[in-house]
Short mmCIF file of C-alpha atoms in Angstrom, two decimals:
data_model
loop_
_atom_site.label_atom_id
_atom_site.label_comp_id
_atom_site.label_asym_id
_atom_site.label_seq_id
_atom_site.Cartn_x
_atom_site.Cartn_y
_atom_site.Cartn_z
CA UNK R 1 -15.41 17.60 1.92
CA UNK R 2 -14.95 13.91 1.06
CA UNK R 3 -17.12 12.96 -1.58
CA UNK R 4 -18.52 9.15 -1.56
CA UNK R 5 -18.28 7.61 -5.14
CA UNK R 6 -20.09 3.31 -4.71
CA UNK R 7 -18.00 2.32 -1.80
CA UNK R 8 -15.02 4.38 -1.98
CA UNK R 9 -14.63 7.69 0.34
CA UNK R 10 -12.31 10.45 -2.02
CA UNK R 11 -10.43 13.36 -0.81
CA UNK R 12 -9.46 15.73 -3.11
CA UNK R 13 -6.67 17.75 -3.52
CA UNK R 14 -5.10 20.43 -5.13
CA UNK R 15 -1.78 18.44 -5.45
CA UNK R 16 0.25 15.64 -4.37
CA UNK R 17 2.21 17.40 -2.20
CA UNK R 18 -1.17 18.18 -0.10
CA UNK R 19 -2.11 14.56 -0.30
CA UNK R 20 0.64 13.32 1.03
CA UNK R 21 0.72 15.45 4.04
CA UNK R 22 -2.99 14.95 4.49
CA UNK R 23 -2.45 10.73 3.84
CA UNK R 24 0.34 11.20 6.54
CA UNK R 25 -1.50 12.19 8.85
CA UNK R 26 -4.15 10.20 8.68
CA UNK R 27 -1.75 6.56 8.87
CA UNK R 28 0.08 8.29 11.79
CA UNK R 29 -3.93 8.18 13.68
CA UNK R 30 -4.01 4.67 12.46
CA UNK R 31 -0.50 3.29 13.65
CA UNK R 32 -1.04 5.06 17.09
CA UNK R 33 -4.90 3.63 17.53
CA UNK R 34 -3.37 0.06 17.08
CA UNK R 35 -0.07 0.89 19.41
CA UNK R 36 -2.67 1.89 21.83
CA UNK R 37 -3.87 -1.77 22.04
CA UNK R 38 -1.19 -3.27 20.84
CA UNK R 39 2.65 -3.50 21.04
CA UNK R 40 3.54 -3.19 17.33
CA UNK R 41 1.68 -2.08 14.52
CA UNK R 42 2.57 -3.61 10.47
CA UNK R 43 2.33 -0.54 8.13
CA UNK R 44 2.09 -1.92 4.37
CA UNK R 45 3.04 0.46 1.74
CA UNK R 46 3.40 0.84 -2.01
CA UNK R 47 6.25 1.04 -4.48
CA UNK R 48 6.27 3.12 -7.44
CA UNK R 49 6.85 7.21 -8.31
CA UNK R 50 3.74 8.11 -6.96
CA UNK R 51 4.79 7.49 -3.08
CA UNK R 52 7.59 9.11 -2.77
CA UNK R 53 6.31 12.43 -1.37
CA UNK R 54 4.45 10.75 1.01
CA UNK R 55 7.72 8.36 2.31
CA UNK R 56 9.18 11.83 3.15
CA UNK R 57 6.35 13.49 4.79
CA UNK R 58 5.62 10.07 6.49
CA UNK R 59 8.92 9.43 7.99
CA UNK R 60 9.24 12.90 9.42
CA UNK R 61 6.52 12.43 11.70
CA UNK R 62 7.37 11.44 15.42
CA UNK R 63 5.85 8.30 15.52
CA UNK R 64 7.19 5.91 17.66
CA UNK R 65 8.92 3.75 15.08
CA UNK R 66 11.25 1.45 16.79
CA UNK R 67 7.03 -0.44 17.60
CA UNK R 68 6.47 -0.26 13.73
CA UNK R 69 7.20 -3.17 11.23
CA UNK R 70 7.01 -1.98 7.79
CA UNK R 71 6.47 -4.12 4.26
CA UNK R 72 5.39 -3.42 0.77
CA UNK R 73 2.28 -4.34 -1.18
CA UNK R 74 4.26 -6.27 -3.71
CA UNK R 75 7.98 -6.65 -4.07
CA UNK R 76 9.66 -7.32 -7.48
CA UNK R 77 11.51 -9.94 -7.91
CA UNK R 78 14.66 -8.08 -8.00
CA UNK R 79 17.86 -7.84 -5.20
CA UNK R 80 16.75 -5.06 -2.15
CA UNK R 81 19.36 -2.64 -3.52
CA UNK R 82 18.21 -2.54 -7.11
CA UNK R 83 16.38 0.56 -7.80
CA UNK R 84 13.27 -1.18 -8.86
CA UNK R 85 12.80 -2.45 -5.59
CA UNK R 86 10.39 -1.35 -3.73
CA UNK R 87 11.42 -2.14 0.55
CA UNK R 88 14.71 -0.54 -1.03
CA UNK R 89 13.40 2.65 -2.56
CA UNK R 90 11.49 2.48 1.46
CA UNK R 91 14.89 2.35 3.19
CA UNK R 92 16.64 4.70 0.84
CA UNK R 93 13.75 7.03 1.52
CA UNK R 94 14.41 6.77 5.69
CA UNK R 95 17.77 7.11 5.95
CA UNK R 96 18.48 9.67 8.55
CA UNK R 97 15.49 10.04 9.83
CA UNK R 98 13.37 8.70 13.28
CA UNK R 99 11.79 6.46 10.62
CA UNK R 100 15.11 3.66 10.17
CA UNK R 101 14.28 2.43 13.62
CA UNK R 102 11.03 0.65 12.18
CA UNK R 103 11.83 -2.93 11.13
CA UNK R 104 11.41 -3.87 7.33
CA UNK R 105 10.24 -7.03 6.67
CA UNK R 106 11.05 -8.10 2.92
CA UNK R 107 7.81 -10.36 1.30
CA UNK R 108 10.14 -13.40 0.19
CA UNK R 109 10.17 -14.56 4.08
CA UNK R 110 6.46 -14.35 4.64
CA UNK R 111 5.81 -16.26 1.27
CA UNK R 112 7.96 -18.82 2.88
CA UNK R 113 6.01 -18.47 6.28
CA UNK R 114 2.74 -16.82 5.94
CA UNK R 115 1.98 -17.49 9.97
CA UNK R 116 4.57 -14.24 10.49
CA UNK R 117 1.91 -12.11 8.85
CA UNK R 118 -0.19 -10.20 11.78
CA UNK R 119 -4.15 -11.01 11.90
CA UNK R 120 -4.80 -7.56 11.07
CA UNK R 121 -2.49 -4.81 9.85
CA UNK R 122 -2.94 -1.00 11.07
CA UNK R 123 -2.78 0.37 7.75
CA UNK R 124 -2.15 -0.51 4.19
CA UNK R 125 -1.61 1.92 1.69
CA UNK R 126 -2.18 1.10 -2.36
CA UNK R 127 -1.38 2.61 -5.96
CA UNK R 128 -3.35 2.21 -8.66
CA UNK R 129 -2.45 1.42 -12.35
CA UNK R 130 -4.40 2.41 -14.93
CA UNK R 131 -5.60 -0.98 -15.93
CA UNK R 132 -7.11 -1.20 -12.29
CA UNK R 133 -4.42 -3.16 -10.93
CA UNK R 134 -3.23 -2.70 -6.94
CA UNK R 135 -0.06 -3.99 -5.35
CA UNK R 136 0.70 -6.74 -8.37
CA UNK R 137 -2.64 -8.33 -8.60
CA UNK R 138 -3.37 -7.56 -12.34
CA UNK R 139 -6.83 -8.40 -14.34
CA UNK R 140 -6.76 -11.63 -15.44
CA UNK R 141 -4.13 -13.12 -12.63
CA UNK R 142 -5.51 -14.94 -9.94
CA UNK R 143 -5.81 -12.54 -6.73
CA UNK R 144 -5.55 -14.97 -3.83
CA UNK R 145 -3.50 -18.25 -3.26
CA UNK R 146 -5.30 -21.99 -3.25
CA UNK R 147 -3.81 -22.48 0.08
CA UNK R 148 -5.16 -19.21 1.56
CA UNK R 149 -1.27 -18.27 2.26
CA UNK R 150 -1.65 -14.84 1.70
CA UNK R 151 0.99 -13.77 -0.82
CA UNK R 152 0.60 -14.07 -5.03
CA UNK R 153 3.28 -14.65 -7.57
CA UNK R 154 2.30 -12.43 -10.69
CA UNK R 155 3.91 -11.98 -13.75
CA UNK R 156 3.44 -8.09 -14.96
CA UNK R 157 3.20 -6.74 -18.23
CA UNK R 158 6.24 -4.66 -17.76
CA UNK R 159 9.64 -5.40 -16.94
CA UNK R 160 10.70 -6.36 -14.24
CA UNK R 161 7.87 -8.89 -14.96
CA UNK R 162 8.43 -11.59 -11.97
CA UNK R 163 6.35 -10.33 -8.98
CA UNK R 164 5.35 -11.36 -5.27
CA UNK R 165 1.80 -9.31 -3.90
CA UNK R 166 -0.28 -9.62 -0.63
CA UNK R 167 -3.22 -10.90 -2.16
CA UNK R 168 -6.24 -9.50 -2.10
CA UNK R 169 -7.91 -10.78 1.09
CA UNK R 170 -4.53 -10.12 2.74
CA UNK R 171 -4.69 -6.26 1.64
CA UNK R 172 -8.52 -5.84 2.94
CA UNK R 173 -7.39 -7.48 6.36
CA UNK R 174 -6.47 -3.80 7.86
CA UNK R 175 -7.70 -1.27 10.53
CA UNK R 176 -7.19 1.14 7.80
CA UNK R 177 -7.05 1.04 3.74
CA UNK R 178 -6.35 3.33 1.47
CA UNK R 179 -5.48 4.52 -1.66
CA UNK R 180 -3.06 6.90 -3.14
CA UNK R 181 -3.64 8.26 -6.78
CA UNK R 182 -3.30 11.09 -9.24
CA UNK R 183 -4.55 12.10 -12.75
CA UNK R 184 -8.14 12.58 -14.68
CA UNK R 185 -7.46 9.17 -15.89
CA UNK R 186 -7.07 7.53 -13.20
CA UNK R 187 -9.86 9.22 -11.26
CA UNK R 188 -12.07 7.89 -14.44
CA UNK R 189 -10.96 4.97 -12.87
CA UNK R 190 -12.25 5.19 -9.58
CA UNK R 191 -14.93 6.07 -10.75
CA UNK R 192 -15.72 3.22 -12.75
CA UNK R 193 -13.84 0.65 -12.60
CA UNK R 194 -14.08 -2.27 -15.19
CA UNK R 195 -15.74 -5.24 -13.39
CA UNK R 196 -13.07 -7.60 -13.48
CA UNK R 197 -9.97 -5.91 -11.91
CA UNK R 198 -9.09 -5.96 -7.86
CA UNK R 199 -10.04 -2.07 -7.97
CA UNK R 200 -13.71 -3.37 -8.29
CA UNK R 201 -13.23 -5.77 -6.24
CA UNK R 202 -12.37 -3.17 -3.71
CA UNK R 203 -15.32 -1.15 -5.12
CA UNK R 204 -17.58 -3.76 -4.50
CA UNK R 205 -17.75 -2.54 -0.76
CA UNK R 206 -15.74 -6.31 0.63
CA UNK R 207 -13.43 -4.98 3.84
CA UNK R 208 -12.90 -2.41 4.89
CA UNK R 209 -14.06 0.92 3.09
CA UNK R 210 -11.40 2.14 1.10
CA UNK R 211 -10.29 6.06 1.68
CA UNK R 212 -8.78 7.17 -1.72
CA UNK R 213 -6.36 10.59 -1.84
CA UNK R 214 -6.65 12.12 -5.31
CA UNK R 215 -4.73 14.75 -6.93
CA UNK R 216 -4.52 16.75 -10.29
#
């Protein structure tokens, strides 16, 4: 059973391997609730090591792609077939499968044009780093844009340093939100986040609630 720590709903499981399967599942009942209303459905997704099981047990599900747009959290700032990138380690992780008939729509173009973002996105999907960041909003970086435009530029304390995030606001406006994590320390985390990273913010209860998958 899901256990309710503040604001934030956490499943447990034994491993990652069951998360991801279980987190899956759940953001294929999201994408088809909005395709049920609505013609396409934006699914935003994280970068990093920790997503990587669930690209592959994502993209073998027969969801009716070719009506999905996918994009990333946060990008960084490096070319689309650099390792580090994160819409490229998305397509490298689809290739093959039903999954490469979903657009991918790289950040740079919606920093450019916010007005292509949708009003609401069927699901977004976030990492957490152990300093509380999500996507690249990091303590002591603004979180939103003066203009209300939607995406950040953040500089990160590791390399490669230049980054471009949804900001927060942008993140929260979803059918669906959750959040993918392993590790005592980072459960810690959860548990208590310090008061002035986006994780509380998220805490706090503003959005929608925020379904976290934890593992070992």
């Amino acid at each position: 059973m899901p256990e309710t720590v503040n604001h934030l709903v956490i499943h447990a499981f034994p491993d990652a391997q069951a998360a991801a399967w279980a987190l899956a599942e759940a953001l294929e009942s999201s994408v088809r609730r909005v395709l049920a209303t609505e013609p396409r459905a934006w699914l935003v997704l994280p970068g990093g090591s920790t997503p990587r099981g669930l690209f592959a047990c994502l993209f073998a599900r027969p969801l009716p792609w070719a009506d999905i747009i996918v994009t990333v959290t946060d990008e960084r700032q490096v070319p689309s077939d650099d390792p580090a990138s994160n819409l490229g380690q998305i397509a490298r992780s689809r290739r093959g499968l039903a999954a490469a008939a979903a657009a991918l729509h790289p950040l740079e173009p919606l920093a450019a044009d916010p007005s292509e973002l949708p009003g609401r996105f069927a699901a977004v999907v976030l990492g957490l780093g152990e300093d509380g960041h999500v996507a690249s909003l990091f303590p002591g970086q603004p979180w939103e844009t003066p203009d209300g435009g939607g995406l950040v530029r953040a500089r990160a304390p590791v390399e490669p340093r230049t980054r471009l995030s949804l900001s927060l606001s942008r993140l929260q406006a979803t059918g669906a939100l959750f959040l993918l994590a392993g590790g005592a320390a980072k459960r810690a985390l959860l548990e208590a986040p310090p008061a002035d990273t986006p994780l509380a913010a998220l805490n706090a209860g503003a959005g929608p609630g925020l379904d976290v998958y934890w593992f070992p």
